[in-house]
PDB file of C-alpha atoms in Angstrom:
ATOM      1  CA  MET S   1     -38.393  65.307  95.103  1.00  0.00           C
ATOM      2  CA  ALA S   2     -36.890  62.028  95.393  1.00  0.00           C
ATOM      3  CA  THR S   3     -39.714  61.262  98.004  1.00  0.00           C
ATOM      4  CA  THR S   4     -42.049  61.966  95.641  1.00  0.00           C
ATOM      5  CA  ALA S   5     -40.830  60.440  92.299  1.00  0.00           C
ATOM      6  CA  PRO S   6     -41.941  57.022  93.427  1.00  0.00           C
ATOM      7  CA  ALA S   7     -45.829  57.988  94.769  1.00  0.00           C
ATOM      8  CA  GLN S   8     -45.840  59.864  91.261  1.00  0.00           C
ATOM      9  CA  PHE S   9     -44.894  56.781  89.177  1.00  0.00           C
ATOM     10  CA  GLN S  10     -47.260  54.420  91.570  1.00  0.00           C
ATOM     11  CA  SER S  11     -50.084  56.829  90.402  1.00  0.00           C
ATOM     12  CA  ASP S  12     -49.558  56.999  86.841  1.00  0.00           C
ATOM     13  CA  GLU S  13     -49.017  53.119  86.364  1.00  0.00           C
ATOM     14  CA  ALA S  14     -51.760  52.192  88.264  1.00  0.00           C
ATOM     15  CA  PRO S  15     -54.422  53.412  85.737  1.00  0.00           C
ATOM     16  CA  THR S  16     -52.626  52.251  82.900  1.00  0.00           C
ATOM     17  CA  SER S  17     -52.032  48.639  83.972  1.00  0.00           C
ATOM     18  CA  LEU S  18     -55.793  48.481  84.730  1.00  0.00           C
ATOM     19  CA  LEU S  19     -56.659  49.678  81.538  1.00  0.00           C
ATOM     20  CA  SER S  20     -54.166  47.229  79.491  1.00  0.00           C
ATOM     21  CA  ALA S  21     -55.633  44.465  81.775  1.00  0.00           C
ATOM     22  CA  SER S  22     -59.353  45.037  80.765  1.00  0.00           C
ATOM     23  CA  THR S  23     -58.306  46.056  77.220  1.00  0.00           C
ATOM     24  CA  LEU S  24     -57.026  42.187  76.962  1.00  0.00           C
ATOM     25  CA  VAL S  25     -59.439  40.386  78.910  1.00  0.00           C
ATOM     26  CA  GLY S  26     -62.373  42.239  77.847  1.00  0.00           C
ATOM     27  CA  PRO S  27     -62.740  40.779  74.225  1.00  0.00           C
ATOM     28  CA  ALA S  28     -62.207  37.312  75.276  1.00  0.00           C
ATOM     29  CA  THR S  29     -64.810  37.737  77.832  1.00  0.00           C
ATOM     30  CA  VAL S  30     -67.413  39.202  76.225  1.00  0.00           C
ATOM     31  CA  PHE S  31     -66.590  36.287  73.028  1.00  0.00           C
ATOM     32  CA  VAL S  32     -66.875  33.629  75.710  1.00  0.00           C
ATOM     33  CA  ALA S  33     -70.139  35.063  77.381  1.00  0.00           C
ATOM     34  CA  ALA S  34     -71.570  35.633  74.066  1.00  0.00           C
ATOM     35  CA  GLY S  35     -70.982  32.274  72.917  1.00  0.00           C
ATOM     36  CA  LEU S  36     -72.027  30.346  75.758  1.00  0.00           C
ATOM     37  CA  LEU S  37     -74.697  32.472  77.741  1.00  0.00           C
ATOM     38  CA  VAL S  38     -76.791  33.245  74.412  1.00  0.00           C
ATOM     39  CA  PRO S  39     -77.289  29.590  72.872  1.00  0.00           C
ATOM     40  CA  LEU S  40     -78.063  28.617  76.675  1.00  0.00           C
ATOM     41  CA  ALA S  41     -80.782  31.187  77.242  1.00  0.00           C
ATOM     42  CA  ILE S  42     -82.495  30.131  73.664  1.00  0.00           C
ATOM     43  CA  LEU S  43     -82.475  26.920  74.804  1.00  0.00           C
ATOM     44  CA  LEU S  44     -84.285  27.986  78.506  1.00  0.00           C
ATOM     45  CA  ARG S  45     -86.639  29.255  76.249  1.00  0.00           C
ATOM     46  CA  TYR S  46     -87.363  26.152  73.892  1.00  0.00           C
ATOM     47  CA  SER S  47     -87.655  23.929  76.950  1.00  0.00           C
ATOM     48  CA  PHE S  48     -90.631  25.491  77.738  1.00  0.00           C
ATOM     49  CA  ASN S  49     -91.846  25.474  74.488  1.00  0.00           C
ATOM     50  CA  ARG S  50     -94.558  22.476  73.348  1.00  0.00           C
ATOM     51  CA  PHE S  51     -93.701  19.861  70.721  1.00  0.00           C
ATOM     52  CA  ASP S  52     -96.175  19.071  67.800  1.00  0.00           C
ATOM     53  CA  PRO S  53     -94.856  16.511  65.051  1.00  0.00           C
ATOM     54  CA  ARG S  54     -96.501  18.353  62.360  1.00  0.00           C
ATOM     55  CA  ARG S  55     -95.162  21.884  63.548  1.00  0.00           C
ATOM     56  CA  MET S  56     -92.135  20.697  65.527  1.00  0.00           C
ATOM     57  CA  MET S  57     -92.467  23.454  68.428  1.00  0.00           C
ATOM     58  CA  VAL S  58     -95.353  25.601  69.226  1.00  0.00           C
ATOM     59  CA  GLU S  59     -94.464  29.010  71.232  1.00  0.00           C
ATOM     60  CA  THR S  60     -95.787  28.425  74.812  1.00  0.00           C
ATOM     61  CA  PHE S  61     -94.905  28.612  78.345  1.00  0.00           C
ATOM     62  CA  SER S  62     -95.378  25.550  80.062  1.00  0.00           C
ATOM     63  CA  LEU S  63     -93.514  23.360  82.418  1.00  0.00           C
ATOM     64  CA  ASP S  64     -94.782  19.912  80.815  1.00  0.00           C
ATOM     65  CA  ASN S  65     -91.612  18.969  79.465  1.00  0.00           C
ATOM     66  CA  TYR S  66     -90.129  19.234  82.983  1.00  0.00           C
ATOM     67  CA  VAL S  67     -93.190  17.472  84.311  1.00  0.00           C
ATOM     68  CA  LYS S  68     -92.937  14.670  81.669  1.00  0.00           C
ATOM     69  CA  PHE S  69     -89.092  14.176  82.604  1.00  0.00           C
ATOM     70  CA  PHE S  70     -89.430  13.700  86.373  1.00  0.00           C
ATOM     71  CA  ALA S  71     -92.967  11.749  86.190  1.00  0.00           C
ATOM     72  CA  ASP S  72     -91.527   9.036  83.973  1.00  0.00           C
ATOM     73  CA  PRO S  73     -89.370   6.683  85.931  1.00  0.00           C
ATOM     74  CA  TYR S  74     -87.538   6.076  82.797  1.00  0.00           C
ATOM     75  CA  TYR S  75     -86.086   9.473  82.400  1.00  0.00           C
ATOM     76  CA  THR S  76     -85.591   9.687  86.023  1.00  0.00           C
ATOM     77  CA  GLY S  77     -83.624   6.166  85.683  1.00  0.00           C
ATOM     78  CA  VAL S  78     -81.605   7.589  83.152  1.00  0.00           C
ATOM     79  CA  LEU S  79     -80.454  10.670  85.187  1.00  0.00           C
ATOM     80  CA  TRP S  80     -79.621   8.265  87.967  1.00  0.00           C
ATOM     81  CA  THR S  81     -77.556   6.397  85.925  1.00  0.00           C
ATOM     82  CA  THR S  82     -75.750   8.722  84.807  1.00  0.00           C
ATOM     83  CA  LEU S  83     -75.128  10.314  88.570  1.00  0.00           C
ATOM     84  CA  ARG S  84     -74.203   6.787  89.621  1.00  0.00           C
ATOM     85  CA  VAL S  85     -71.478   6.325  86.698  1.00  0.00           C
ATOM     86  CA  ALA S  86     -70.284  10.033  87.034  1.00  0.00           C
ATOM     87  CA  ALA S  87     -69.742   9.544  90.719  1.00  0.00           C
ATOM     88  CA  LEU S  88     -68.095   6.247  90.495  1.00  0.00           C
ATOM     89  CA  CYS S  89     -65.707   7.300  88.141  1.00  0.00           C
ATOM     90  CA  THR S  90     -64.614  10.407  89.664  1.00  0.00           C
ATOM     91  CA  VAL S  91     -63.834   8.343  92.973  1.00  0.00           C
ATOM     92  CA  ILE S  92     -61.907   5.718  91.154  1.00  0.00           C
ATOM     93  CA  CYS S  93     -59.671   8.278  89.036  1.00  0.00           C
ATOM     94  CA  LEU S  94     -59.134   9.984  92.379  1.00  0.00           C
ATOM     95  CA  VAL S  95     -57.958   7.127  93.849  1.00  0.00           C
ATOM     96  CA  MET S  96     -55.696   6.053  90.753  1.00  0.00           C
ATOM     97  CA  ALA S  97     -54.575   9.661  90.236  1.00  0.00           C
ATOM     98  CA  LEU S  98     -53.422  10.447  93.475  1.00  0.00           C
ATOM     99  CA  PRO S  99     -50.300   7.927  93.670  1.00  0.00           C
ATOM    100  CA  LEU S 100     -49.004   8.525  90.439  1.00  0.00           C
ATOM    101  CA  ALA S 101     -49.685  12.184  90.541  1.00  0.00           C
ATOM    102  CA  TYR S 102     -47.141  12.117  93.826  1.00  0.00           C
ATOM    103  CA  VAL S 103     -44.566  10.045  92.300  1.00  0.00           C
ATOM    104  CA  LEU S 104     -44.942  12.722  89.211  1.00  0.00           C
ATOM    105  CA  ALA S 105     -44.543  15.546  91.311  1.00  0.00           C
ATOM    106  CA  ARG S 106     -41.763  14.412  93.628  1.00  0.00           C
ATOM    107  CA  THR S 107     -39.546  12.625  91.167  1.00  0.00           C
ATOM    108  CA  ARG S 108     -36.385  13.961  90.138  1.00  0.00           C
ATOM    109  CA  SER S 109     -35.505  11.877  87.189  1.00  0.00           C
ATOM    110  CA  ARG S 110     -34.222  13.341  84.223  1.00  0.00           C
ATOM    111  CA  TYR S 111     -37.157  11.483  82.723  1.00  0.00           C
ATOM    112  CA  LYS S 112     -39.920  13.253  84.495  1.00  0.00           C
ATOM    113  CA  ASN S 113     -41.212  15.183  81.336  1.00  0.00           C
ATOM    114  CA  VAL S 114     -41.238  12.005  79.396  1.00  0.00           C
ATOM    115  CA  LEU S 115     -43.445  10.534  82.147  1.00  0.00           C
ATOM    116  CA  ILE S 116     -45.436  13.400  82.175  1.00  0.00           C
ATOM    117  CA  MET S 117     -45.954  12.976  78.403  1.00  0.00           C
ATOM    118  CA  LEU S 118     -46.984   9.270  78.674  1.00  0.00           C
ATOM    119  CA  VAL S 119     -49.826  10.423  80.774  1.00  0.00           C
ATOM    120  CA  VAL S 120     -50.908  13.298  78.522  1.00  0.00           C
ATOM    121  CA  LEU S 121     -50.327  10.991  75.301  1.00  0.00           C
ATOM    122  CA  PRO S 122     -54.058   9.704  75.627  1.00  0.00           C
ATOM    123  CA  LEU S 123     -55.654  12.965  75.325  1.00  0.00           C
ATOM    124  CA  PHE S 124     -54.337  13.137  71.726  1.00  0.00           C
ATOM    125  CA  VAL S 125     -56.588  10.409  70.550  1.00  0.00           C
ATOM    126  CA  GLY S 126     -60.344  11.093  70.255  1.00  0.00           C
ATOM    127  CA  ASN S 127     -62.888   9.545  72.607  1.00  0.00           C
ATOM    128  CA  ALA S 128     -64.443   7.461  69.752  1.00  0.00           C
ATOM    129  CA  VAL S 129     -60.759   5.834  68.839  1.00  0.00           C
ATOM    130  CA  ARG S 130     -60.183   4.959  72.313  1.00  0.00           C
ATOM    131  CA  ALA S 131     -63.686   3.294  73.073  1.00  0.00           C
ATOM    132  CA  ALA S 132     -62.991   1.440  69.799  1.00  0.00           C
ATOM    133  CA  GLY S 133     -59.896   0.247  71.024  1.00  0.00           C
ATOM    134  CA  TRP S 134     -61.961  -0.878  74.273  1.00  0.00           C
ATOM    135  CA  MET S 135     -64.460  -2.418  72.024  1.00  0.00           C
ATOM    136  CA  THR S 136     -61.503  -4.741  70.456  1.00  0.00           C
ATOM    137  CA  LEU S 137     -60.726  -5.401  73.979  1.00  0.00           C
ATOM    138  CA  PHE S 138     -63.971  -6.111  75.481  1.00  0.00           C
ATOM    139  CA  GLY S 139     -65.833  -7.957  72.495  1.00  0.00           C
ATOM    140  CA  SER S 140     -66.825 -11.450  72.570  1.00  0.00           C
ATOM    141  CA  LYS S 141     -64.161 -12.133  69.752  1.00  0.00           C
ATOM    142  CA  GLY S 142     -61.840  -9.578  71.603  1.00  0.00           C
ATOM    143  CA  PHE S 143     -58.677  -9.896  73.101  1.00  0.00           C
ATOM    144  CA  LEU S 144     -59.661 -10.625  76.380  1.00  0.00           C
ATOM    145  CA  ASN S 145     -62.245 -13.272  75.479  1.00  0.00           C
ATOM    146  CA  VAL S 146     -59.720 -14.715  73.377  1.00  0.00           C
ATOM    147  CA  THR S 147     -57.137 -15.054  75.639  1.00  0.00           C
ATOM    148  CA  LEU S 148     -58.978 -16.737  78.473  1.00  0.00           C
ATOM    149  CA  MET S 149     -60.468 -19.232  76.202  1.00  0.00           C
ATOM    150  CA  GLN S 150     -57.168 -20.091  74.876  1.00  0.00           C
ATOM    151  CA  PHE S 151     -56.018 -20.532  78.418  1.00  0.00           C
ATOM    152  CA  GLY S 152     -58.936 -22.369  79.082  1.00  0.00           C
ATOM    153  CA  ALA S 153     -59.867 -20.318  82.298  1.00  0.00           C
ATOM    154  CA  ILE S 154     -63.495 -19.652  80.421  1.00  0.00           C
ATOM    155  CA  SER S 155     -65.444 -22.116  78.162  1.00  0.00           C
ATOM    156  CA  GLU S 156     -67.498 -19.627  76.228  1.00  0.00           C
ATOM    157  CA  PRO S 157     -66.968 -15.601  75.919  1.00  0.00           C
ATOM    158  CA  LEU S 158     -67.953 -13.493  78.977  1.00  0.00           C
ATOM    159  CA  GLN S 159     -70.417 -10.504  78.123  1.00  0.00           C
ATOM    160  CA  LEU S 160     -68.052  -7.339  78.610  1.00  0.00           C
ATOM    161  CA  MET S 161     -69.499  -5.286  76.167  1.00  0.00           C
ATOM    162  CA  TYR S 162     -72.644  -3.237  76.243  1.00  0.00           C
ATOM    163  CA  THR S 163     -72.523  -3.408  80.011  1.00  0.00           C
ATOM    164  CA  GLU S 164     -72.211  -0.599  82.685  1.00  0.00           C
ATOM    165  CA  GLY S 165     -68.480  -1.770  83.762  1.00  0.00           C
ATOM    166  CA  ALA S 166     -67.527  -1.539  79.992  1.00  0.00           C
ATOM    167  CA  VAL S 167     -68.615   2.085  80.181  1.00  0.00           C
ATOM    168  CA  VAL S 168     -67.063   2.964  83.692  1.00  0.00           C
ATOM    169  CA  ALA S 169     -63.829   1.768  82.338  1.00  0.00           C
ATOM    170  CA  GLY S 170     -63.920   3.573  78.875  1.00  0.00           C
ATOM    171  CA  ILE S 171     -64.947   6.974  81.008  1.00  0.00           C
ATOM    172  CA  ILE S 172     -62.064   6.233  83.583  1.00  0.00           C
ATOM    173  CA  ALA S 173     -59.346   5.767  80.442  1.00  0.00           C
ATOM    174  CA  VAL S 174     -60.948   9.338  79.262  1.00  0.00           C
ATOM    175  CA  ASN S 175     -60.974  11.253  82.255  1.00  0.00           C
ATOM    176  CA  LEU S 176     -57.800   9.806  84.301  1.00  0.00           C
ATOM    177  CA  PRO S 177     -55.173  12.211  82.762  1.00  0.00           C
ATOM    178  CA  TYR S 178     -57.293  15.062  83.749  1.00  0.00           C
ATOM    179  CA  MET S 179     -57.202  14.157  87.300  1.00  0.00           C
ATOM    180  CA  VAL S 180     -53.460  13.349  87.619  1.00  0.00           C
ATOM    181  CA  LEU S 181     -52.456  16.381  85.669  1.00  0.00           C
ATOM    182  CA  THR S 182     -54.509  18.469  88.038  1.00  0.00           C
ATOM    183  CA  LEU S 183     -53.222  16.555  91.426  1.00  0.00           C
ATOM    184  CA  GLN S 184     -49.454  16.844  90.046  1.00  0.00           C
ATOM    185  CA  SER S 185     -49.622  20.342  89.847  1.00  0.00           C
ATOM    186  CA  VAL S 186     -51.108  21.269  92.922  1.00  0.00           C
ATOM    187  CA  ILE S 187     -48.587  18.487  95.063  1.00  0.00           C
ATOM    188  CA  GLU S 188     -45.391  20.245  93.110  1.00  0.00           C
ATOM    189  CA  GLY S 189     -46.448  23.420  94.946  1.00  0.00           C
ATOM    190  CA  ILE S 190     -46.316  21.784  98.247  1.00  0.00           C
ATOM    191  CA  ASN S 191     -42.984  22.191 100.131  1.00  0.00           C
ATOM    192  CA  ARG S 192     -41.028  18.980 100.619  1.00  0.00           C
ATOM    193  CA  ASN S 193     -39.906  20.076 104.030  1.00  0.00           C
ATOM    194  CA  VAL S 194     -43.463  19.881 105.328  1.00  0.00           C
ATOM    195  CA  GLU S 195     -43.524  16.109 104.802  1.00  0.00           C
ATOM    196  CA  GLU S 196     -40.242  15.850 106.195  1.00  0.00           C
ATOM    197  CA  ALA S 197     -41.189  17.696 109.170  1.00  0.00           C
ATOM    198  CA  ALA S 198     -44.461  15.280 109.696  1.00  0.00           C
ATOM    199  CA  PHE S 199     -42.008  12.314 109.502  1.00  0.00           C
ATOM    200  CA  SER S 200     -39.385  13.769 111.813  1.00  0.00           C
ATOM    201  CA  LEU S 201     -42.475  14.220 114.403  1.00  0.00           C
ATOM    202  CA  GLY S 202     -43.497  10.519 114.685  1.00  0.00           C
ATOM    203  CA  ALA S 203     -45.852  10.481 111.712  1.00  0.00           C
ATOM    204  CA  GLY S 204     -46.172   7.099 109.424  1.00  0.00           C
ATOM    205  CA  PRO S 205     -47.003   7.353 105.758  1.00  0.00           C
ATOM    206  CA  MET S 206     -50.758   7.205 105.857  1.00  0.00           C
ATOM    207  CA  THR S 207     -50.807   9.490 108.676  1.00  0.00           C
ATOM    208  CA  MET S 208     -48.789  12.050 106.743  1.00  0.00           C
ATOM    209  CA  PHE S 209     -50.925  11.476 103.886  1.00  0.00           C
ATOM    210  CA  ARG S 210     -54.197  11.974 105.904  1.00  0.00           C
ATOM    211  CA  ARG S 211     -52.983  15.018 107.862  1.00  0.00           C
ATOM    212  CA  VAL S 212     -50.960  16.951 105.707  1.00  0.00           C
ATOM    213  CA  LEU S 213     -50.830  15.893 102.202  1.00  0.00           C
ATOM    214  CA  LEU S 214     -54.617  15.900 101.761  1.00  0.00           C
ATOM    215  CA  PRO S 215     -55.806  18.820 103.323  1.00  0.00           C
ATOM    216  CA  LEU S 216     -52.745  20.960 101.529  1.00  0.00           C
ATOM    217  CA  SER S 217     -53.848  18.971  97.995  1.00  0.00           C
ATOM    218  CA  LEU S 218     -57.317  19.784  98.519  1.00  0.00           C
ATOM    219  CA  PRO S 219     -57.488  22.571  96.062  1.00  0.00           C
ATOM    220  CA  GLY S 220     -56.401  19.810  93.256  1.00  0.00           C
ATOM    221  CA  ILE S 221     -58.783  17.399  94.422  1.00  0.00           C
ATOM    222  CA  LEU S 222     -61.545  19.754  94.252  1.00  0.00           C
ATOM    223  CA  ALA S 223     -60.573  20.862  90.693  1.00  0.00           C
ATOM    224  CA  GLY S 224     -59.987  17.396  89.463  1.00  0.00           C
ATOM    225  CA  THR S 225     -62.929  16.325  90.995  1.00  0.00           C
ATOM    226  CA  ILE S 226     -65.051  18.829  89.472  1.00  0.00           C
ATOM    227  CA  LEU S 227     -63.348  18.304  85.770  1.00  0.00           C
ATOM    228  CA  THR S 228     -63.917  14.655  85.952  1.00  0.00           C
ATOM    229  CA  PHE S 229     -67.320  14.523  87.441  1.00  0.00           C
ATOM    230  CA  ILE S 230     -68.565  17.038  84.556  1.00  0.00           C
ATOM    231  CA  LEU S 231     -66.863  15.119  82.003  1.00  0.00           C
ATOM    232  CA  GLY S 232     -68.124  12.066  83.091  1.00  0.00           C
ATOM    233  CA  MET S 233     -71.738  13.315  83.210  1.00  0.00           C
ATOM    234  CA  ASN S 234     -71.480  14.605  79.880  1.00  0.00           C
ATOM    235  CA  ALA S 235     -70.215  11.625  78.184  1.00  0.00           C
ATOM    236  CA  TYR S 236     -71.538  10.878  74.942  1.00  0.00           C
ATOM    237  CA  ALA S 237     -69.411   8.769  72.661  1.00  0.00           C
ATOM    238  CA  THR S 238     -68.064   6.261  75.244  1.00  0.00           C
ATOM    239  CA  PRO S 239     -71.908   5.296  76.393  1.00  0.00           C
ATOM    240  CA  VAL S 240     -72.901   4.805  73.128  1.00  0.00           C
ATOM    241  CA  LEU S 241     -70.309   2.814  71.624  1.00  0.00           C
ATOM    242  CA  LEU S 242     -69.506   0.669  74.877  1.00  0.00           C
ATOM    243  CA  GLY S 243     -72.964   0.621  76.360  1.00  0.00           C
ATOM    244  CA  GLY S 244     -74.972  -0.083  73.373  1.00  0.00           C
ATOM    245  CA  PRO S 245     -78.600   1.090  72.706  1.00  0.00           C
ATOM    246  CA  LYS S 246     -80.230  -0.260  75.996  1.00  0.00           C
ATOM    247  CA  PHE S 247     -77.697   1.432  78.199  1.00  0.00           C
ATOM    248  CA  ARG S 248     -78.923   4.908  78.391  1.00  0.00           C
ATOM    249  CA  MET S 249     -76.990   7.860  79.799  1.00  0.00           C
ATOM    250  CA  MET S 250     -78.134  11.635  79.750  1.00  0.00           C
ATOM    251  CA  ALA S 251     -76.024  13.118  76.735  1.00  0.00           C
ATOM    252  CA  PRO S 252     -77.352  10.154  74.342  1.00  0.00           C
ATOM    253  CA  LEU S 253     -80.516  10.721  75.576  1.00  0.00           C
ATOM    254  CA  VAL S 254     -80.689  14.459  74.829  1.00  0.00           C
ATOM    255  CA  TYR S 255     -78.859  14.059  71.281  1.00  0.00           C
ATOM    256  CA  GLY S 256     -81.725  11.425  70.713  1.00  0.00           C
ATOM    257  CA  GLN S 257     -84.584  13.522  71.394  1.00  0.00           C
ATOM    258  CA  PHE S 258     -82.914  16.687  69.129  1.00  0.00           C
ATOM    259  CA  GLN S 259     -82.958  14.125  66.221  1.00  0.00           C
ATOM    260  CA  LEU S 260     -86.468  13.097  66.930  1.00  0.00           C
ATOM    261  CA  ASN S 261     -86.953  17.175  66.578  1.00  0.00           C
ATOM    262  CA  ASN S 262     -88.619  16.859  70.069  1.00  0.00           C
ATOM    263  CA  TRP S 263     -86.363  20.361  70.637  1.00  0.00           C
ATOM    264  CA  PRO S 264     -88.580  21.277  73.649  1.00  0.00           C
ATOM    265  CA  PHE S 265     -88.009  18.209  75.899  1.00  0.00           C
ATOM    266  CA  GLY S 266     -84.485  18.119  74.363  1.00  0.00           C
ATOM    267  CA  ALA S 267     -83.959  21.366  75.713  1.00  0.00           C
ATOM    268  CA  SER S 268     -85.568  20.359  79.358  1.00  0.00           C
ATOM    269  CA  ALA S 269     -83.610  17.277  79.976  1.00  0.00           C
ATOM    270  CA  ALA S 270     -80.204  19.066  78.612  1.00  0.00           C
ATOM    271  CA  PHE S 271     -81.084  21.752  81.388  1.00  0.00           C
ATOM    272  CA  VAL S 272     -81.965  18.980  83.942  1.00  0.00           C
ATOM    273  CA  LEU S 273     -78.673  17.642  83.096  1.00  0.00           C
ATOM    274  CA  MET S 274     -76.723  20.884  83.651  1.00  0.00           C
ATOM    275  CA  THR S 275     -78.515  21.700  86.864  1.00  0.00           C
ATOM    276  CA  ALA S 276     -77.850  18.394  88.627  1.00  0.00           C
ATOM    277  CA  THR S 277     -74.000  18.375  87.516  1.00  0.00           C
ATOM    278  CA  LEU S 278     -73.728  22.169  88.791  1.00  0.00           C
ATOM    279  CA  GLY S 279     -75.861  21.820  91.822  1.00  0.00           C
ATOM    280  CA  LEU S 280     -74.018  18.143  92.871  1.00  0.00           C
ATOM    281  CA  THR S 281     -70.826  19.968  92.016  1.00  0.00           C
ATOM    282  CA  ALA S 282     -71.345  22.866  93.977  1.00  0.00           C
ATOM    283  CA  SER S 283     -72.960  20.621  96.838  1.00  0.00           C
ATOM    284  CA  ALA S 284     -70.086  18.078  97.321  1.00  0.00           C
ATOM    285  CA  ASN S 285     -67.142  21.184  97.314  1.00  0.00           C
ATOM    286  CA  ILE S 286     -68.851  23.220  99.882  1.00  0.00           C
ATOM    287  CA  LEU S 287     -69.089  19.886 102.330  1.00  0.00           C
ATOM    288  CA  ILE S 288     -65.745  18.996 101.496  1.00  0.00           C
ATOM    289  CA  GLN S 289     -64.260  22.586 102.472  1.00  0.00           C
ATOM    290  CA  ARG S 290     -66.320  22.550 105.508  1.00  0.00           C
ATOM    291  CA  ARG S 291     -65.148  19.210 106.431  1.00  0.00           C
ATOM    292  CA  PHE S 292     -61.469  20.150 106.091  1.00  0.00           C
ATOM    293  CA  ARG S 293     -61.583  23.546 107.872  1.00  0.00           C
ATOM    294  CA  ARG S 294     -62.595  21.775 110.759  1.00  0.00           C
TER     295      ARG S 294
END
């Protein structure tokens, strides 16, 4: 009886735990799927309709909206600008976040929680408010121009606002905390003894980083890269406020089409944006994983 009791206990517990997990996860999964997939399916159907200024949308099944998007250099240029800005912001965020995340992960100071809170603190401020702060810095009469003119470095204000550089700076400020927190949590899980073993075998700091720390922190790099790239591709408030009406990215373009009641073309542009984001993210992750497996 002593030997059969554990087996009986295990056979009784396994179905119960599986049922409990399904009961807990099931409602949330159904809710998220319904709230995400159903609107996307409706939007996909709208993208094949035809726009009529008098009736707004005519039920049909046509690829004209997608053909219009890729045949017009203006719209493909907007897509290219969005890809370039998102990729640039992702790379800069990764380069800036790695040292900070490493310091946060390895520090033993009693103020570690305070340092993490300082990283998280910008997330408590909305994107529009942060963009407004950058406007006071980059404006023609903003802090940066006024300071440079007072010191005699420039004779007239620099054109910092309504440029791609201003949009890149604003998006980096929004996305950087996400990258730092993602990398910090993964680096904390890497045993310090691995780094010490590399140093004891004669590896320098850069060799240790390239051969040991970077491959082990790859899951965090991939997660942070995916998150920041998706946020950069779908940025709306920052390009509108810092880029101005002449600087166009995909999210403001999609919103503008819906404002004009052109729902079919807006839906098709939204799906082009989503497909480009998911496709490039998946392709980059596959290439990086294959590179580090070698």
